[in-house]
Short mmCIF file of C-alpha atoms and ligand atoms in Angstrom, two decimals:
data_model
loop_
_atom_site.label_atom_id
_atom_site.label_comp_id
_atom_site.label_asym_id
_atom_site.label_seq_id
_atom_site.Cartn_x
_atom_site.Cartn_y
_atom_site.Cartn_z
CA MET A 1 -11.29 3.59 12.76
CA LYS A 2 -10.09 7.11 13.33
CA ILE A 3 -6.65 7.42 14.83
CA VAL A 4 -4.06 10.08 15.50
CA LEU A 5 -0.33 9.31 15.59
CA LEU A 6 1.38 11.62 18.05
CA GLY A 7 5.13 11.83 18.56
CA ALA A 8 8.33 13.80 18.16
CA PRO A 9 9.88 14.34 14.71
CA GLY A 10 11.51 11.09 13.63
CA ALA A 11 9.62 8.93 16.13
CA GLY A 12 8.36 6.69 13.29
CA LYS A 13 4.84 8.03 12.66
CA GLY A 14 5.13 8.04 8.86
CA THR A 15 6.89 4.67 8.64
CA HIS A 16 4.22 2.88 10.65
CA ALA A 17 1.30 4.81 9.13
CA GLN A 18 2.28 3.45 5.72
CA ARG A 19 1.85 -0.09 7.07
CA LEU A 20 -1.43 0.64 8.87
CA LYS A 21 -2.79 2.16 5.67
CA VAL A 22 -2.23 -1.12 3.80
CA ASP A 23 -3.43 -3.45 6.58
CA PHE A 24 -6.55 -1.49 7.55
CA GLN A 25 -7.32 0.04 4.13
CA ILE A 26 -7.76 3.58 5.45
CA PRO A 27 -6.01 6.73 4.20
CA HIS A 28 -2.77 8.01 5.73
CA ILE A 29 -3.03 11.77 6.09
CA SER A 30 0.30 13.43 6.85
CA THR A 31 0.14 17.22 7.10
CA GLY A 32 3.92 17.34 6.56
CA ASP A 33 3.54 15.36 3.29
CA ILE A 34 0.70 17.68 2.18
CA PHE A 35 2.87 20.76 2.80
CA ARG A 36 5.87 19.23 1.02
CA ALA A 37 3.69 18.36 -2.02
CA ASN A 38 2.43 21.96 -2.08
CA ILE A 39 5.97 23.34 -1.83
CA LYS A 40 7.04 21.11 -4.73
CA ALA A 41 4.06 22.21 -6.83
CA GLY A 42 4.67 25.89 -5.97
CA THR A 43 1.10 26.51 -4.73
CA ALA A 44 0.15 29.56 -2.63
CA LEU A 45 -0.06 27.28 0.44
CA GLY A 46 3.40 25.87 -0.30
CA VAL A 47 4.89 29.37 -0.62
CA LYS A 48 3.35 30.37 2.74
CA ALA A 49 4.46 27.17 4.53
CA LYS A 50 8.02 26.83 3.19
CA GLY A 51 9.82 29.31 5.47
CA TYR A 52 8.33 27.81 8.63
CA ILE A 53 9.16 24.25 7.60
CA ASP A 54 12.73 25.11 6.54
CA ARG A 55 13.34 26.74 9.94
CA GLY A 56 11.83 23.76 11.80
CA GLU A 57 8.94 25.85 13.14
CA LEU A 58 5.25 25.00 13.08
CA VAL A 59 3.14 26.36 10.25
CA PRO A 60 0.49 28.72 11.73
CA ASP A 61 -2.66 26.97 13.00
CA GLU A 62 -4.93 28.83 10.56
CA LEU A 63 -3.09 27.31 7.56
CA VAL A 64 -3.43 23.77 8.92
CA ILE A 65 -6.86 23.45 10.50
CA ASP A 66 -9.05 24.09 7.42
CA LEU A 67 -6.76 21.97 5.31
CA VAL A 68 -7.31 18.95 7.58
CA LYS A 69 -11.03 19.66 7.94
CA ASP A 70 -11.43 19.62 4.13
CA ARG A 71 -9.32 16.49 3.76
CA LEU A 72 -11.31 14.56 6.39
CA ALA A 73 -14.56 15.52 4.66
CA GLN A 74 -13.52 13.55 1.56
CA LYS A 75 -15.24 10.25 0.83
CA ASP A 76 -12.21 8.01 1.42
CA CYS A 77 -12.19 9.08 5.11
CA GLU A 78 -15.70 7.77 5.81
CA LYS A 79 -14.41 4.38 7.05
CA GLY A 80 -11.61 5.99 9.04
CA PHE A 81 -8.17 7.54 8.69
CA ILE A 82 -4.69 7.77 10.17
CA LEU A 83 -3.78 11.36 11.05
CA ASP A 84 0.01 11.81 11.13
CA GLY A 85 1.32 15.19 12.32
CA PHE A 86 -2.04 16.72 13.27
CA PRO A 87 -3.04 17.97 15.79
CA ARG A 88 0.25 19.48 16.90
CA THR A 89 -0.98 22.20 19.27
CA ILE A 90 -3.74 22.34 21.88
CA HIS A 91 -5.47 24.91 19.68
CA GLN A 92 -5.48 22.44 16.74
CA ALA A 93 -6.85 19.68 19.01
CA GLU A 94 -9.65 21.94 20.24
CA ALA A 95 -10.49 22.92 16.66
CA MET A 96 -10.48 19.28 15.52
CA LYS A 97 -13.03 18.38 18.22
CA GLN A 98 -15.52 20.63 16.43
CA PHE A 99 -15.41 18.61 13.20
CA VAL A 100 -14.39 15.03 14.11
CA SER A 101 -14.08 12.61 17.07
CA VAL A 102 -11.19 10.18 17.03
CA ASP A 103 -11.05 6.69 18.58
CA ALA A 104 -7.48 6.83 19.87
CA VAL A 105 -4.29 8.88 19.98
CA ILE A 106 -1.17 6.74 19.80
CA ASN A 107 1.84 8.27 21.52
CA PHE A 108 5.20 7.18 19.97
CA ILE A 109 7.81 7.19 22.76
CA LEU A 110 11.49 7.49 21.76
CA LYS A 111 14.64 8.98 23.32
CA ASP A 112 15.98 12.26 21.88
CA GLU A 113 19.42 10.87 21.00
CA VAL A 114 17.85 8.09 18.91
CA ILE A 115 15.55 10.60 17.22
CA ILE A 116 18.45 12.78 16.06
CA LYS A 117 20.31 9.76 14.70
CA ARG A 118 17.26 8.41 12.89
CA VAL A 119 16.27 11.72 11.31
CA SER A 120 19.84 12.39 10.15
CA GLY A 121 19.88 9.01 8.38
CA ARG A 122 16.38 9.24 6.93
CA ARG A 123 15.96 8.97 3.15
CA VAL A 124 12.59 9.32 1.47
CA CYS A 125 11.03 8.50 -1.89
CA SER A 126 8.53 10.60 -3.84
CA CYS A 127 6.10 7.61 -3.63
CA GLY A 128 5.84 8.07 0.18
CA GLU A 129 8.17 5.29 1.34
CA THR A 130 10.68 6.09 4.11
CA TYR A 131 14.09 4.46 4.64
CA ASN A 132 17.15 4.86 6.83
CA THR A 133 20.81 4.72 5.80
CA ALA A 134 21.36 2.41 8.80
CA LEU A 135 19.13 -0.21 7.14
CA LEU A 136 19.65 0.52 3.43
CA ASN A 137 22.93 -1.41 2.92
CA GLY A 138 24.13 1.30 0.55
CA ALA A 139 21.01 1.24 -1.67
CA THR A 140 20.06 4.64 -3.13
CA THR A 141 16.77 3.76 -4.84
CA CYS A 142 13.29 2.85 -3.56
CA ALA A 143 12.65 -0.89 -3.16
CA LYS A 144 8.96 -0.33 -4.02
CA CYS A 145 9.12 1.90 -7.12
CA GLY A 146 12.80 2.22 -8.10
CA ASN A 147 12.93 6.03 -7.85
CA GLU A 148 16.01 7.78 -6.46
CA LEU A 149 15.87 8.40 -2.68
CA TYR A 150 16.56 11.86 -1.26
CA GLN A 151 17.02 13.67 2.06
CA ARG A 152 14.27 16.02 3.30
CA ALA A 153 15.28 19.71 3.34
CA ASP A 154 14.40 19.98 7.06
CA ASP A 155 16.49 16.94 8.07
CA LYS A 156 19.66 18.92 8.83
CA GLU A 157 21.04 18.54 12.37
CA GLU A 158 20.40 22.16 13.44
CA THR A 159 16.82 22.06 12.13
CA ILE A 160 16.14 18.73 13.83
CA LYS A 161 17.18 20.20 17.21
CA ASN A 162 14.84 23.14 16.67
CA ARG A 163 11.99 20.80 15.66
CA LEU A 164 12.53 18.83 18.87
CA GLN A 165 12.37 22.01 20.97
CA VAL A 166 9.19 23.06 19.18
CA TYR A 167 7.78 19.57 19.81
CA TYR A 168 8.40 19.80 23.58
CA LYS A 169 6.98 23.31 23.83
CA GLU A 170 3.98 23.16 21.48
CA THR A 171 3.07 19.49 20.88
CA SER A 172 4.00 17.45 23.96
CA PRO A 173 1.25 19.12 26.10
CA LEU A 174 -1.13 17.08 23.93
CA ILE A 175 0.02 13.94 25.78
CA GLU A 176 -1.57 15.17 29.02
CA TYR A 177 -4.53 16.59 27.12
CA TYR A 178 -5.39 13.24 25.48
CA LYS A 179 -4.58 11.28 28.66
CA ASN A 180 -7.21 13.38 30.42
CA ASN A 181 -9.65 12.68 27.59
CA GLY A 182 -9.04 8.91 27.96
CA LEU A 183 -7.83 8.59 24.36
CA LEU A 184 -4.07 8.17 24.81
CA LEU A 185 -2.32 4.85 24.13
CA ASP A 186 1.46 4.69 24.71
CA LEU A 187 3.67 2.91 22.15
CA ASP A 188 7.22 2.20 23.32
CA CYS A 189 9.59 2.59 20.33
CA ASN A 190 12.92 2.49 22.22
CA ASP A 191 15.42 -0.23 21.23
CA ARG A 192 12.87 -1.93 19.02
CA SER A 193 12.88 -2.71 15.31
CA ILE A 194 10.25 -1.40 12.90
CA ASP A 195 8.64 -4.89 12.81
CA GLU A 196 8.50 -5.10 16.62
CA VAL A 197 6.96 -1.63 16.98
CA TYR A 198 4.51 -2.33 14.18
CA SER A 199 3.40 -5.62 15.71
CA ASP A 200 2.37 -3.80 18.94
CA LEU A 201 0.75 -0.98 17.00
CA ASN A 202 -1.23 -3.37 14.81
CA ALA A 203 -2.52 -5.23 17.89
CA MET A 204 -3.50 -1.91 19.52
CA VAL A 205 -5.44 -0.76 16.47
CA LYS A 206 -7.19 -4.14 16.06
CA LYS A 207 -8.61 -3.78 19.58
CA LEU A 208 -10.22 -0.39 18.85
P1 AP5 B 1 6.24 16.24 9.45
O1 AP5 B 1 6.51 15.79 8.08
O2 AP5 B 1 5.04 15.76 10.16
O3 AP5 B 1 7.55 15.98 10.32
P2 AP5 B 1 7.79 15.55 11.82
O4 AP5 B 1 6.70 15.59 12.81
O5 AP5 B 1 9.01 16.33 12.14
O6 AP5 B 1 7.95 14.04 11.76
P3 AP5 B 1 8.85 13.26 10.77
O7 AP5 B 1 8.18 13.05 9.46
O8 AP5 B 1 10.20 13.95 10.76
O9 AP5 B 1 9.04 11.89 11.56
P4 AP5 B 1 8.16 10.57 11.62
O10 AP5 B 1 7.65 10.40 13.02
O11 AP5 B 1 7.17 10.51 10.50
O12 AP5 B 1 9.32 9.48 11.44
P5 AP5 B 1 9.63 8.49 10.22
O13 AP5 B 1 8.59 7.44 10.14
O14 AP5 B 1 9.97 9.25 9.00
O15 AP5 B 1 6.18 17.85 9.47
C1 AP5 B 1 7.17 18.63 8.83
C2 AP5 B 1 6.92 20.08 9.11
O16 AP5 B 1 5.61 20.47 8.59
C3 AP5 B 1 6.85 20.49 10.58
O17 AP5 B 1 8.13 20.74 11.12
C4 AP5 B 1 5.98 21.75 10.52
O18 AP5 B 1 6.73 22.85 10.09
C5 AP5 B 1 4.97 21.42 9.43
N1 AP5 B 1 3.72 20.83 9.95
C6 AP5 B 1 3.23 19.57 9.73
N2 AP5 B 1 2.09 19.37 10.39
C7 AP5 B 1 1.83 20.52 11.07
C8 AP5 B 1 0.79 20.93 11.96
N3 AP5 B 1 -0.23 20.11 12.29
N4 AP5 B 1 0.86 22.18 12.48
C9 AP5 B 1 1.85 23.03 12.17
N5 AP5 B 1 2.87 22.70 11.34
C10 AP5 B 1 2.86 21.45 10.80
O19 AP5 B 1 10.95 7.77 10.81
C11 AP5 B 1 12.17 8.48 10.98
C12 AP5 B 1 13.35 7.59 10.59
O20 AP5 B 1 13.48 6.52 11.52
C13 AP5 B 1 13.22 6.94 9.19
O21 AP5 B 1 14.49 6.96 8.58
C14 AP5 B 1 12.78 5.49 9.52
O22 AP5 B 1 13.22 4.57 8.53
C15 AP5 B 1 13.45 5.25 10.86
N6 AP5 B 1 12.74 4.35 11.78
C16 AP5 B 1 11.44 4.43 12.19
N7 AP5 B 1 11.17 3.47 13.10
C17 AP5 B 1 12.32 2.77 13.30
C18 AP5 B 1 12.70 1.67 14.14
N8 AP5 B 1 11.82 1.08 14.95
N9 AP5 B 1 13.98 1.23 14.07
C19 AP5 B 1 14.89 1.82 13.24
N10 AP5 B 1 14.59 2.86 12.43
C20 AP5 B 1 13.34 3.33 12.47
MG1 MG B 2 6.67 11.79 8.93
#
């Protein structure tokens, strides 16, 4: 099954993709994670992407589209995949149509004030797990691998606000776009725990 997770920064795409990946045995492809790995490794792509990410802007389409096309052509994507953070512009969606058809686009719905709170409290591990200070009970290491948790460089309050503005301007038009294509499924994430949201998401994906 080939699915896209669409939603504002901090809506919970990565958290829930990690669970889908285990339950449905398909790869979780996060363009944000790919960029961050490239920045850490100091690759040419990482050097080009860093400034945009640090400012909370989108990386230019031409740096993202071929990257995703190449990733989806790999063998582990034959059975399906979870795309997290792509497409993020109408141009990216149009480009994607040329190399893959997806089964559904799941739209994570969450209020802005909750988003800002969640992103400010987010802590991540190098193994890919995501946590929140609100649920960590003071723990500073990953429950899965024991590594030290850290805060993402773009999770500062002023950057989060910019990312939200960019989301409304550049990415939210995709909601209408995929509604018109008959692919959009809404997932209400307001006032609901990770387990509650995941239970709905899992049921949605099982029906595809
Ligand atoms: P990316 O890494 O994709 O960031 P993002 O879209 O801003 O999304 P986040 O990762 O911040 O949020 P999320 O929805 O994954 O939420 P999470 O699960 O962590 O992209 C980073 C940057 O890369 C972009 O700004 C851009 O520059 C660039 N980029 C990437 N893709 C691009 C593209 N296609 N084109 C151009 N540029 C691109 O959850 C957030 C927090 O909430 C966590 O702490 C979690 O524990 C908590 N949480 C989640 N659900 C719940 C719940 N139900 N209850 C309580 N807490 C919850
Ligand atoms: Mg994420």
